[in-house]
Protein backbone atom coordinates (compact mmCIF):
# COMPACT_ATOMS: atom_id res chain seq x y z
CA UNK A 1 0.00 0.00 0.00
CA UNK A 2 1.31 3.46 -0.90
CA UNK A 3 2.00 5.69 2.09
CA UNK A 4 1.70 9.47 1.75
CA UNK A 5 3.27 12.04 4.05
CA UNK A 6 1.09 15.17 4.39
CA UNK A 7 2.97 18.32 5.51
CA UNK A 8 0.89 21.44 6.26
CA UNK A 9 0.87 23.92 9.15
CA UNK A 10 -2.96 24.09 9.09
CA UNK A 11 -4.56 21.18 11.03
CA UNK A 12 -7.82 21.49 9.07
CA UNK A 13 -5.99 21.05 5.74
CA UNK A 14 -4.10 18.03 7.08
CA UNK A 15 -7.33 16.43 8.22
CA UNK A 16 -9.04 17.17 4.91
CA UNK A 17 -6.23 15.74 2.75
CA UNK A 18 -5.86 12.81 5.14
CA UNK A 19 -9.56 11.95 4.81
CA UNK A 20 -9.53 12.26 1.00
CA UNK A 21 -6.51 9.99 0.63
CA UNK A 22 -7.63 7.39 3.16
CA UNK A 23 -10.95 7.14 1.31
CA UNK A 24 -8.89 6.26 -1.78
CA UNK A 25 -7.10 3.47 0.08
CA UNK A 26 -3.80 5.23 0.83
CA UNK A 27 -2.00 5.06 4.15
CA UNK A 28 -1.11 8.49 5.53
CA UNK A 29 1.14 10.25 8.03
CA UNK A 30 1.06 13.91 9.03
CA UNK A 31 3.48 16.64 10.02
CA UNK A 32 2.77 20.26 11.01
CA UNK A 33 6.24 21.77 10.67
CA UNK A 34 9.57 21.13 8.98
CA UNK A 35 11.17 19.42 12.00
CA UNK A 36 8.32 16.90 12.27
CA UNK A 37 8.36 16.47 8.50
CA UNK A 38 12.06 15.64 8.31
CA UNK A 39 11.80 13.27 11.28
CA UNK A 40 8.91 11.41 9.62
CA UNK A 41 10.66 11.41 6.23
CA UNK A 42 13.86 9.99 7.69
CA UNK A 43 12.09 7.46 9.91
CA UNK A 44 10.49 5.76 6.91
CA UNK A 45 10.53 6.87 3.31
CA UNK A 46 6.99 7.67 2.13
CA UNK A 47 5.74 6.74 -1.33
CA UNK A 48 4.82 10.41 -1.94
CA UNK A 49 4.85 13.76 -0.10
CA UNK A 50 2.07 16.38 -0.17
CA UNK A 51 3.84 19.58 0.89
CA UNK A 52 2.55 23.08 1.69
CA UNK A 53 4.78 25.99 0.67
CA UNK A 54 4.08 28.19 3.69
CA UNK A 55 5.02 26.52 6.98
CA UNK A 56 4.58 29.03 9.79
CA UNK A 57 6.81 28.76 12.86
CA UNK A 58 9.13 26.33 11.04
CA UNK A 59 12.90 26.57 10.52
CA UNK A 60 12.38 25.67 6.84
CA UNK A 61 9.64 26.68 4.41
CA UNK A 62 8.17 24.24 1.91
CA UNK A 63 10.65 24.93 -0.90
CA UNK A 64 13.64 24.58 1.46
CA UNK A 65 12.14 21.32 2.71
CA UNK A 66 11.71 20.17 -0.88
CA UNK A 67 15.44 20.76 -1.53
CA UNK A 68 16.42 18.68 1.52
CA UNK A 69 14.10 15.81 0.64
CA UNK A 70 15.21 15.67 -2.99
CA UNK A 71 18.85 15.74 -1.88
CA UNK A 72 18.23 12.76 0.41
CA UNK A 73 16.02 10.74 -1.95
CA UNK A 74 15.52 12.08 -5.45
CA UNK A 75 13.06 9.30 -6.31
CA UNK A 76 10.30 10.30 -3.85
CA UNK A 77 7.65 12.34 -5.71
CA UNK A 78 6.53 15.60 -4.09
CA UNK A 79 3.25 17.42 -4.82
CA UNK A 80 3.26 21.08 -3.73
CA UNK A 81 0.08 22.76 -2.47
CA UNK A 82 -0.32 26.47 -1.65
CA UNK A 83 -3.03 29.06 -1.07
CA UNK A 84 -0.72 31.91 -2.05
CA UNK A 85 0.85 30.50 -5.14
CA UNK A 86 2.26 32.41 -8.08
CA UNK A 87 3.45 31.27 -11.49
CA UNK A 88 7.01 32.08 -10.42
CA UNK A 89 6.64 29.94 -7.29
CA UNK A 90 5.18 27.04 -9.28
CA UNK A 91 8.02 27.16 -11.81
CA UNK A 92 10.57 27.29 -9.00
CA UNK A 93 9.01 24.26 -7.30
CA UNK A 94 9.06 22.23 -10.51
CA UNK A 95 12.69 23.22 -11.14
CA UNK A 96 13.57 21.99 -7.63
CA UNK A 97 12.08 18.59 -8.42
CA UNK A 98 8.40 18.77 -7.46
CA UNK A 99 6.09 16.64 -9.58
CA UNK A 100 3.26 19.22 -9.71
CA UNK A 101 1.91 22.38 -8.07
CA UNK A 102 -1.75 22.67 -6.91
CA UNK A 103 -3.36 25.88 -5.69
CA UNK A 104 -5.68 25.98 -2.68
CA UNK A 105 -8.59 25.60 -2.54
CA UNK A 106 -8.34 22.47 -4.66
CA UNK A 107 -10.88 19.92 -5.77
CA UNK A 108 -10.41 16.46 -4.31
CA UNK A 109 -10.61 14.88 -7.79
CA UNK A 110 -7.74 17.06 -8.99
CA UNK A 111 -5.58 16.13 -5.98
CA UNK A 112 -6.28 12.41 -6.40
CA UNK A 113 -5.49 12.47 -10.12
CA UNK A 114 -2.18 14.26 -9.61
CA UNK A 115 -1.17 11.86 -6.85
CA UNK A 116 -2.08 8.83 -8.96
CA UNK A 117 0.02 10.12 -11.85
CA UNK A 118 2.94 11.02 -9.60
CA UNK A 119 2.99 7.56 -8.02
CA UNK A 120 2.79 5.88 -11.43
CA UNK A 121 5.62 8.03 -12.80
CA UNK A 122 7.79 7.20 -9.78
CA UNK A 123 7.03 3.49 -10.14
CA UNK A 124 7.96 3.48 -13.82
CA UNK A 125 11.17 5.43 -13.16
CA UNK A 126 12.20 2.92 -10.48
CA UNK A 127 11.39 -0.04 -12.72
CA UNK A 128 13.33 1.47 -15.61
CA UNK A 129 16.36 2.10 -13.40
CA UNK A 130 16.28 -1.51 -12.16
CA UNK A 131 15.86 -2.87 -15.68
CA UNK A 132 18.80 -0.80 -16.91
CA UNK A 133 20.91 -2.19 -14.09
CA UNK A 134 19.80 -5.80 -14.54
CA UNK A 135 19.45 -6.00 -18.29
CA UNK A 136 22.22 -3.57 -18.96
CA UNK A 137 21.08 -1.59 -21.92
CA UNK A 138 24.68 -0.95 -22.85
CA UNK A 139 25.34 2.10 -24.98
CA UNK A 140 29.03 1.52 -25.67
CA UNK A 141 31.27 -1.19 -27.09
CA UNK A 142 33.76 -2.81 -24.73
CA UNK A 143 37.09 -3.95 -26.10
CA UNK A 144 40.03 -2.72 -28.14
CA UNK A 145 40.32 -5.32 -30.90
CA UNK A 146 40.88 -4.19 -34.50
CA UNK A 147 37.36 -5.34 -35.39
CA UNK A 148 35.75 -3.27 -32.64
CA UNK A 149 37.94 -0.23 -33.24
CA UNK A 150 36.98 -0.33 -36.92
CA UNK A 151 33.30 -0.53 -36.00
CA UNK A 152 33.64 2.42 -33.61
CA UNK A 153 35.24 4.46 -36.39
CA UNK A 154 32.38 3.60 -38.76
CA UNK A 155 29.82 4.60 -36.12
CA UNK A 156 31.52 7.96 -35.63
CA UNK A 157 31.31 8.62 -39.36
CA UNK A 158 27.72 7.53 -39.98
CA UNK A 159 25.99 8.72 -36.77
CA UNK A 160 25.85 12.47 -37.57
CA UNK A 161 24.69 11.97 -41.16
CA UNK A 162 21.13 10.80 -40.51
CA UNK A 163 21.50 8.03 -43.11
CA UNK A 164 19.68 4.74 -42.69
CA UNK A 165 21.88 1.92 -41.42
CA UNK A 166 21.56 -1.85 -41.82
CA UNK A 167 23.32 -3.79 -39.06
CA UNK A 168 24.17 -7.42 -39.73
CA UNK A 169 25.73 -9.93 -37.38
CA UNK A 170 25.05 -13.05 -35.36
CA UNK A 171 22.41 -13.09 -32.62
CA UNK A 172 23.79 -11.68 -29.38
CA UNK A 173 26.74 -9.92 -31.04
CA UNK A 174 25.59 -6.45 -29.91
CA UNK A 175 23.61 -4.99 -32.81
CA UNK A 176 21.24 -3.09 -30.49
CA UNK A 177 24.23 -1.61 -28.64
CA UNK A 178 25.56 -0.33 -31.97
CA UNK A 179 22.15 1.13 -32.84
CA UNK A 180 22.04 2.95 -29.49
CA UNK A 181 25.54 4.30 -30.08
CA UNK A 182 24.51 5.65 -33.49
CA UNK A 183 21.48 7.32 -31.94
CA UNK A 184 23.47 8.75 -29.01
CA UNK A 185 26.04 10.29 -31.37
CA UNK A 186 23.45 11.74 -33.75
CA UNK A 187 21.61 15.04 -33.80
CA UNK A 188 18.57 13.12 -32.52
CA UNK A 189 20.25 12.05 -29.27
CA UNK A 190 17.77 13.96 -27.07
CA UNK A 191 14.77 12.45 -28.89
CA UNK A 192 13.18 8.97 -28.45
CA UNK A 193 14.97 5.73 -29.27
CA UNK A 194 12.40 2.99 -29.96
CA UNK A 195 12.87 -0.71 -30.70
CA UNK A 196 10.45 -3.00 -32.55
CA UNK A 197 11.47 -6.66 -32.46
CA UNK A 198 10.11 -8.10 -35.69
CA UNK A 199 10.84 -11.69 -34.61
CA UNK A 200 8.46 -11.83 -31.64
CA UNK A 201 5.31 -10.25 -33.09
CA UNK A 202 2.48 -12.25 -34.59
CA UNK A 203 1.82 -11.13 -38.21
CA UNK A 204 -1.68 -9.91 -37.37
CA UNK A 205 -0.34 -7.59 -34.64
CA UNK A 206 2.65 -6.29 -36.54
CA UNK A 207 1.03 -3.35 -38.28
CA UNK A 208 -0.89 -2.35 -35.14
CA UNK A 209 2.40 -2.06 -33.24
CA UNK A 210 4.06 -0.25 -36.13
CA UNK A 211 1.36 2.18 -37.25
CA UNK A 212 -0.97 2.33 -34.24
CA UNK A 213 -4.78 2.34 -34.34
CA UNK A 214 -7.31 5.11 -34.87
CA UNK A 215 -10.00 5.79 -32.27
CA UNK A 216 -13.25 3.88 -32.67
CA UNK A 217 -16.78 5.22 -32.73
CA UNK A 218 -16.62 5.35 -28.92
CA UNK A 219 -13.21 6.87 -28.09
CA UNK A 220 -13.66 5.97 -24.43
CA UNK A 221 -14.02 2.28 -25.24
CA UNK A 222 -11.50 2.28 -28.11
CA UNK A 223 -9.09 5.22 -27.79
CA UNK A 224 -6.54 6.14 -30.41
CA UNK A 225 -3.27 4.28 -29.88
CA UNK A 226 0.05 5.52 -31.26
CA UNK A 227 2.40 2.99 -32.86
CA UNK A 228 6.18 2.94 -32.58
CA UNK A 229 6.62 5.05 -35.72
CA UNK A 230 4.57 7.84 -34.18
CA UNK A 231 6.20 7.51 -30.75
CA UNK A 232 9.66 7.66 -32.33
CA UNK A 233 8.90 10.98 -34.08
CA UNK A 234 12.04 13.12 -34.11
CA UNK A 235 14.18 10.21 -32.98
CA UNK A 236 15.33 6.76 -34.08
CA UNK A 237 13.47 3.49 -34.63
CA UNK A 238 15.37 0.21 -34.60
CA UNK A 239 13.62 -2.50 -36.61
CA UNK A 240 15.28 -5.50 -34.97
CA UNK A 241 15.49 -8.75 -36.98
CA UNK A 242 13.97 -7.12 -40.07
CA UNK A 243 14.06 -10.43 -41.98
CA UNK A 244 11.07 -11.58 -39.90
CA UNK A 245 8.84 -8.69 -41.02
CA UNK A 246 5.79 -10.01 -42.93
CA UNK A 247 6.15 -9.54 -46.69
CA UNK A 248 2.86 -7.62 -46.92
CA UNK A 249 4.13 -5.15 -44.31
CA UNK A 250 7.43 -4.70 -46.13
CA UNK A 251 5.66 -2.95 -49.01
CA UNK A 252 4.06 -0.48 -46.60
CA UNK A 253 7.40 0.22 -44.96
CA UNK A 254 8.85 1.05 -48.37
CA UNK A 255 6.17 3.72 -48.76
CA UNK A 256 6.81 5.04 -45.24
CA UNK A 257 10.51 5.37 -45.98
CA UNK A 258 9.71 7.19 -49.20
CA UNK A 259 6.98 9.52 -47.87
CA UNK A 260 7.75 9.69 -44.12
CA UNK A 261 4.00 9.36 -43.63
CA UNK A 262 1.45 6.62 -42.92
CA UNK A 263 -2.12 6.00 -41.81
CA UNK A 264 -3.09 4.44 -38.50
CA UNK A 265 -5.02 1.18 -38.68
CA UNK A 266 -8.70 2.06 -39.08
CA UNK A 267 -7.97 5.67 -40.01
CA UNK A 268 -7.61 7.75 -43.15
CA UNK A 269 -5.57 10.70 -41.89
CA UNK A 270 -1.96 10.82 -43.07
CA UNK A 271 0.41 11.04 -40.11
CA UNK A 272 3.69 12.79 -40.96
CA UNK A 273 6.75 11.68 -39.02
CA UNK A 274 10.47 12.39 -38.98
CA UNK A 275 12.14 9.12 -37.97
CA UNK A 276 15.58 7.70 -38.65
CA UNK A 277 15.31 3.98 -39.37
CA UNK A 278 18.03 1.54 -38.32
CA UNK A 279 17.45 -2.11 -39.21
CA UNK A 280 19.26 -5.19 -37.95
CA UNK A 281 19.39 -8.83 -39.00
CA UNK A 282 21.14 -12.06 -38.10
CA UNK A 283 20.12 -13.64 -41.42
CA UNK A 284 21.40 -13.44 -44.99
CA UNK A 285 19.03 -10.92 -46.57
CA UNK A 286 20.36 -11.58 -50.07
CA UNK A 287 19.34 -15.23 -49.69
CA UNK A 288 15.93 -14.11 -48.37
CA UNK A 289 15.53 -11.86 -51.43
CA UNK A 290 16.36 -14.78 -53.72
CA UNK A 291 13.77 -16.92 -51.94
CA UNK A 292 11.11 -14.22 -52.27
CA UNK A 293 10.87 -13.64 -48.51
CA UNK A 294 12.31 -10.13 -48.54
CA UNK A 295 11.72 -7.22 -50.89
CA UNK A 296 14.74 -6.06 -52.81
CA UNK A 297 13.54 -2.45 -52.92
CA UNK A 298 13.24 -2.44 -49.12
CA UNK A 299 16.74 -3.86 -48.78
CA UNK A 300 18.29 -1.05 -50.82
CA UNK A 301 16.35 1.60 -48.91
CA UNK A 302 17.52 0.19 -45.58
CA UNK A 303 21.12 -0.63 -46.52
CA UNK A 304 22.23 2.92 -47.29
CA UNK A 305 25.12 2.28 -44.90
CA UNK A 306 25.62 -1.43 -44.13
CA UNK A 307 27.63 -2.24 -41.00
CA UNK A 308 28.64 -5.68 -39.80
CA UNK A 309 28.93 -6.39 -36.05
CA UNK A 310 31.63 -9.06 -35.47
CA UNK A 311 30.87 -12.19 -33.48
CA UNK A 312 32.67 -12.77 -30.21
CA UNK A 313 34.90 -15.51 -31.65
CA UNK A 314 36.22 -12.91 -34.12
CA UNK A 315 37.36 -10.67 -31.27
CA UNK A 316 38.62 -13.10 -28.63
CA UNK A 317 41.13 -10.55 -27.32
CA UNK A 318 38.17 -8.46 -26.07
CA UNK A 319 36.86 -11.28 -23.86
CA UNK A 320 38.87 -10.35 -20.70
CA UNK A 321 37.59 -6.76 -20.76
CA UNK A 322 34.04 -7.86 -21.54
CA UNK A 323 34.03 -10.55 -18.85
CA UNK A 324 35.27 -8.12 -16.20
CA UNK A 325 32.70 -5.53 -17.33
CA UNK A 326 29.86 -8.03 -16.94
CA UNK A 327 31.21 -9.29 -13.61
CA UNK A 328 31.21 -5.74 -12.26
CA UNK A 329 27.64 -5.21 -13.39
CA UNK A 330 26.59 -8.55 -11.84
CA UNK A 331 28.30 -7.54 -8.58
CA UNK A 332 26.51 -4.18 -8.58
CA UNK A 333 23.16 -5.88 -9.17
CA UNK A 334 23.54 -8.68 -6.63
CA UNK A 335 25.44 -6.78 -3.95
CA UNK A 336 28.14 -9.46 -3.97
CA UNK A 337 31.86 -8.52 -3.93
CA UNK A 338 33.60 -8.01 -7.26
CA UNK A 339 36.19 -10.70 -7.91
CA UNK A 340 38.77 -11.19 -10.68
CA UNK A 341 39.11 -14.06 -13.13
CA UNK A 342 42.22 -16.22 -12.94
CA UNK A 343 44.45 -16.45 -16.00
CA UNK A 344 43.35 -20.08 -16.52
CA UNK A 345 39.67 -19.05 -16.44
CA UNK A 346 40.33 -16.22 -18.91
CA UNK A 347 42.16 -18.63 -21.24
CA UNK A 348 39.23 -21.06 -21.13
CA UNK A 349 36.79 -18.22 -21.89
CA UNK A 350 38.91 -17.01 -24.82
CA UNK A 351 39.09 -20.49 -26.36
CA UNK A 352 35.32 -21.13 -26.15
CA UNK A 353 33.38 -20.66 -29.42
CA UNK A 354 30.53 -18.59 -27.87
CA UNK A 355 27.61 -19.48 -30.18
CA UNK A 356 25.49 -17.00 -28.18
CA UNK A 357 28.14 -14.29 -28.52
CA UNK A 358 28.33 -11.35 -26.09
CA UNK A 359 24.87 -12.08 -24.68
CA UNK A 360 26.00 -15.59 -23.70
CA UNK A 361 29.17 -14.29 -22.06
CA UNK A 362 27.10 -11.83 -20.02
CA UNK A 363 24.81 -14.66 -18.86
CA UNK A 364 27.81 -16.82 -17.90
CA UNK A 365 29.27 -14.02 -15.78
CA UNK A 366 25.90 -13.57 -14.02
CA UNK A 367 25.79 -17.33 -13.38
CA UNK A 368 29.37 -17.35 -12.10
CA UNK A 369 28.72 -14.56 -9.61
CA UNK A 370 25.59 -16.27 -8.25
CA UNK A 371 26.70 -19.91 -8.21
CA UNK A 372 30.24 -19.44 -6.85
CA UNK A 373 30.23 -16.76 -4.14
CA UNK A 374 33.53 -16.12 -2.42
CA UNK A 375 35.64 -13.62 -0.55
CA UNK A 376 36.58 -10.24 -2.10
CA UNK A 377 39.71 -10.61 -4.19
CA UNK A 378 39.40 -14.40 -4.44
CA UNK A 379 39.64 -15.18 -8.19
CA UNK A 380 37.21 -17.30 -10.15
CA UNK A 381 39.09 -20.36 -11.40
CA UNK A 382 38.61 -22.42 -14.54
CA UNK A 383 36.81 -25.19 -12.63
CA UNK A 384 34.15 -22.68 -11.54
CA UNK A 385 33.03 -22.12 -15.14
CA UNK A 386 29.95 -23.91 -16.51
CA UNK A 387 30.62 -27.48 -17.62
CA UNK A 388 29.87 -26.77 -21.28
CA UNK A 389 32.72 -24.25 -21.43
CA UNK A 390 35.20 -26.60 -19.79
CA UNK A 391 33.97 -29.50 -21.95
CA UNK A 392 34.72 -27.60 -25.15
CA UNK A 393 38.05 -26.20 -24.00
CA UNK A 394 41.00 -27.59 -26.01
CA UNK A 395 43.18 -30.29 -24.54
CA UNK A 396 46.06 -27.81 -24.79
CA UNK A 397 44.69 -26.01 -21.73
CA UNK A 398 44.77 -29.18 -19.62
CA UNK A 399 48.53 -29.21 -19.05
CA UNK A 400 49.37 -31.80 -16.38
CA UNK A 401 52.95 -31.35 -15.18
CA UNK A 402 52.78 -34.54 -13.13
CA UNK A 403 51.85 -36.86 -16.01
CA UNK A 404 54.23 -38.31 -18.62
CA UNK A 405 56.30 -35.13 -18.63
CA UNK A 406 58.03 -36.26 -15.42
CA UNK A 407 59.46 -39.31 -17.23
CA UNK A 408 61.10 -37.23 -19.96
CA UNK A 409 64.53 -35.62 -20.16
CA UNK A 410 64.52 -31.85 -19.55
CA UNK A 411 64.80 -30.85 -23.24
CA UNK A 412 61.92 -33.13 -24.33
CA UNK A 413 59.77 -32.12 -21.33
CA UNK A 414 60.33 -28.45 -22.20
CA UNK A 415 59.31 -29.09 -25.81
CA UNK A 416 56.11 -30.83 -24.66
CA UNK A 417 55.24 -27.94 -22.37
CA UNK A 418 56.05 -25.27 -24.98
CA UNK A 419 54.01 -27.11 -27.61
CA UNK A 420 50.93 -27.31 -25.37
CA UNK A 421 51.38 -23.77 -24.10
CA UNK A 422 51.76 -22.18 -27.54
CA UNK A 423 48.89 -24.21 -29.02
CA UNK A 424 46.67 -22.93 -26.20
CA UNK A 425 47.76 -19.32 -26.70
CA UNK A 426 47.24 -19.51 -30.47
CA UNK A 427 43.73 -20.84 -29.93
CA UNK A 428 43.15 -18.14 -27.33
CA UNK A 429 44.04 -15.38 -29.79
CA UNK A 430 42.28 -16.89 -32.78
CA UNK A 431 45.51 -17.95 -34.51
CA UNK A 432 46.77 -14.36 -34.74
CA UNK A 433 50.57 -14.59 -34.59
CA UNK A 434 51.16 -10.92 -33.76
CA UNK A 435 48.79 -10.84 -30.79
CA UNK A 436 50.06 -14.20 -29.52
CA UNK A 437 53.67 -13.03 -29.78
CA UNK A 438 52.84 -9.83 -27.90
CA UNK A 439 51.14 -11.77 -25.09
CA UNK A 440 53.86 -14.43 -24.63
CA UNK A 441 56.63 -11.81 -24.84
CA UNK A 442 58.37 -12.90 -28.05
CA UNK A 443 59.25 -11.18 -31.28
CA UNK A 444 56.91 -12.17 -34.12
CA UNK A 445 59.78 -13.67 -36.13
CA UNK A 446 61.04 -15.58 -33.08
CA UNK A 447 57.59 -17.05 -32.50
CA UNK A 448 57.41 -18.15 -36.13
CA UNK A 449 60.75 -19.95 -35.72
CA UNK A 450 59.63 -21.56 -32.46
CA UNK A 451 56.38 -22.82 -34.01
CA UNK A 452 58.32 -24.27 -36.94
CA UNK A 453 60.82 -25.90 -34.57
CA UNK A 454 58.04 -27.51 -32.53
CA UNK A 455 56.17 -28.60 -35.65
CA UNK A 456 53.05 -26.52 -34.93
CA UNK A 457 51.39 -25.78 -38.25
CA UNK A 458 48.12 -24.02 -39.13
CA UNK A 459 46.28 -27.34 -38.92
CA UNK A 460 47.32 -27.65 -35.25
CA UNK A 461 45.85 -24.30 -34.23
CA UNK A 462 42.23 -25.35 -34.23
CA UNK A 463 39.33 -24.03 -36.24
CA UNK A 464 40.33 -20.37 -36.50
């Protein structure tokens, strides 16, 4: 049950507001001056505060009290009431963080409506903050691999232009992150960013979500509903997994891209919009065009600037930074201590193929934090990783110094160790000689000679 703190120096007003709110099912508390108000606020955070501007015989007036409360808990909504209000005072209150300003005498219906809206806005803001923390709507690319640096450079070039962009790449590679980066670096950054996932909508609902619906004969029973195109006006719309858009809808999208206008379902009025379209796909659109499942004219309108997002196995050197980034976020969410990954665990992660890409790595780090709690600073080891990662790790990582190596002369034992070690590092860095040489501390030419000496050829480096 929502609890509302009522702060007013007039007992009659407190009783009136108290009665109105209790009749609506709210729990209430009261305070007649700023000292009582702060004590009640600090004793237990209310869901909302109704605050009078003029508090006679109080150390703080209402606006000063508003500043203190917002400094202590910015998320608590505050509704200001006053019998001596001015436009300047109302503007000042809103600038200080108040949700709304109501003049006395007020109608009970008006007060109830404002409180309902304030509570709903606070609830949505809290849910959005939690979702951002848990789901991590990342707006930047983590890593410093050549593939990611090249993608960042392309984003910097295309973002300010306003051109349509087609993002291709495997599922979970980070296409939505790239779309958000393009939006954030564009001239539309302060306007809406909307996402429509074409893969999860039933065909019969697709156009309703896209174009919205016009009001029916009884607007109360069937109000007008704006679609994502209308809600994204002035901003950016990401059409995620565009290959799953119904063919009949594709023709309508072509017209929208050409005219920047459409009609709501059930309506005849042309709705003009200014929306930048970014599309993404994990499928081969050229093959879909050949099979008649995707319109060629739509493809060329969307692919003004095509960008490819690399899979995680193409940027294995970014895995340590990504893993630590996701571990930190998991620690922040769960309240558990942040812990490092051991070098053996990092090597196992870098060798894994990651069919689910960055999304899978994020899930594994969440799982690791939950399933293997430990002391701060205690590293996660390779045996803590999920079984499927250890099961697919190459044998080169399972170096056992107490096995047959102990029966060999020093030179042969060293060759066995170096062979296993270098095979593991080559797999870890995707067969890239330069990056492997840099990591193991050898000159590139010296590493080439060592690999030749040990008989390690391209066929021994795994599927790179």
